[in-house]
Amino acid sequence: MAESNLILFDVDGTLVDSQSQIIDAMQKAFLAIDHPLPTHQEILSIFGLSLSEAFSHLLPNKTHEIREQCSEIYKFSFAEARSKGSKPKFYPGIIEVLTELNREPNYFLGIATGKSRRGLNALLEAYEMAPWFATIQVADDHPSKPHPSMIKAALKETSVDPSHTVMIGDTSFDMDMARSAGVFAIGVGWGYHPKTKLAAADKLVERAGDLPGIIKNLLRE
């Protein structure tokens, strides 16, 4: 009987392009506390972290209460935009890749994301994709990336060995999380961190359509 394999995906910057929604919500949070807006590059640098960790990086001199206030404003702004019909778009080729991987009999698909469960559920429901994923790990239940907790929980839930697991993401936090958990790491070139930040990846991918072949090759090693 063939060994089971686990393919884990980050969401923002890997599966979907949510940059405009995230930056808009972030700017509203900073305006609400009358704080200078971070630069576009500063905001991109924290993509992949949990919300509380992101505001800790962006507002290191503010109190915990102020940072929590920002988190709540951010979540409200994001939910408000979603209620008005705003939803991130999947990157070109991603849905086709997920469809292909989902047909593989020995593959489990999973998610390991810094998004909240509410935000992720809304996205998956909008595209009717929740049944595609055998394990879903979100920021509500774990320390922020790059802590390996999300991957370890996914491994336990699916009973897959780390040597048969791949983490796919667009940030240095995804790559470092994969390394800490002892699984393969694939960095994608269409996300929010520059390729120079993805040095810990086993492989770098520029086209979504190349993912299935690269995944198979890694899992054979």
mmCIF file of C-alpha atoms in Angstrom, residues 150-161:
data_model
loop_
_atom_site.group_PDB
_atom_site.id
_atom_site.type_symbol
_atom_site.label_atom_id
_atom_site.label_comp_id
_atom_site.label_asym_id
_atom_site.label_seq_id
_atom_site.Cartn_x
_atom_site.Cartn_y
_atom_site.Cartn_z
ATOM 1 C CA MET A 150 0.510 24.245 12.800
ATOM 2 C CA ILE A 151 2.437 21.675 10.803
ATOM 3 C CA LYS A 152 2.826 19.333 13.760
ATOM 4 C CA ALA A 153 -0.919 19.455 14.396
ATOM 5 C CA ALA A 154 -1.602 18.720 10.719
ATOM 6 C CA LEU A 155 0.782 15.750 10.809
ATOM 7 C CA LYS A 156 -0.936 14.375 13.888
ATOM 8 C CA GLU A 157 -4.405 14.854 12.432
ATOM 9 C CA THR A 158 -3.569 13.059 9.177
ATOM 10 C CA SER A 159 -1.057 10.522 10.590
ATOM 11 C CA VAL A 160 1.415 11.409 7.834
ATOM 12 C CA ASP A 161 5.177 11.234 8.365
#
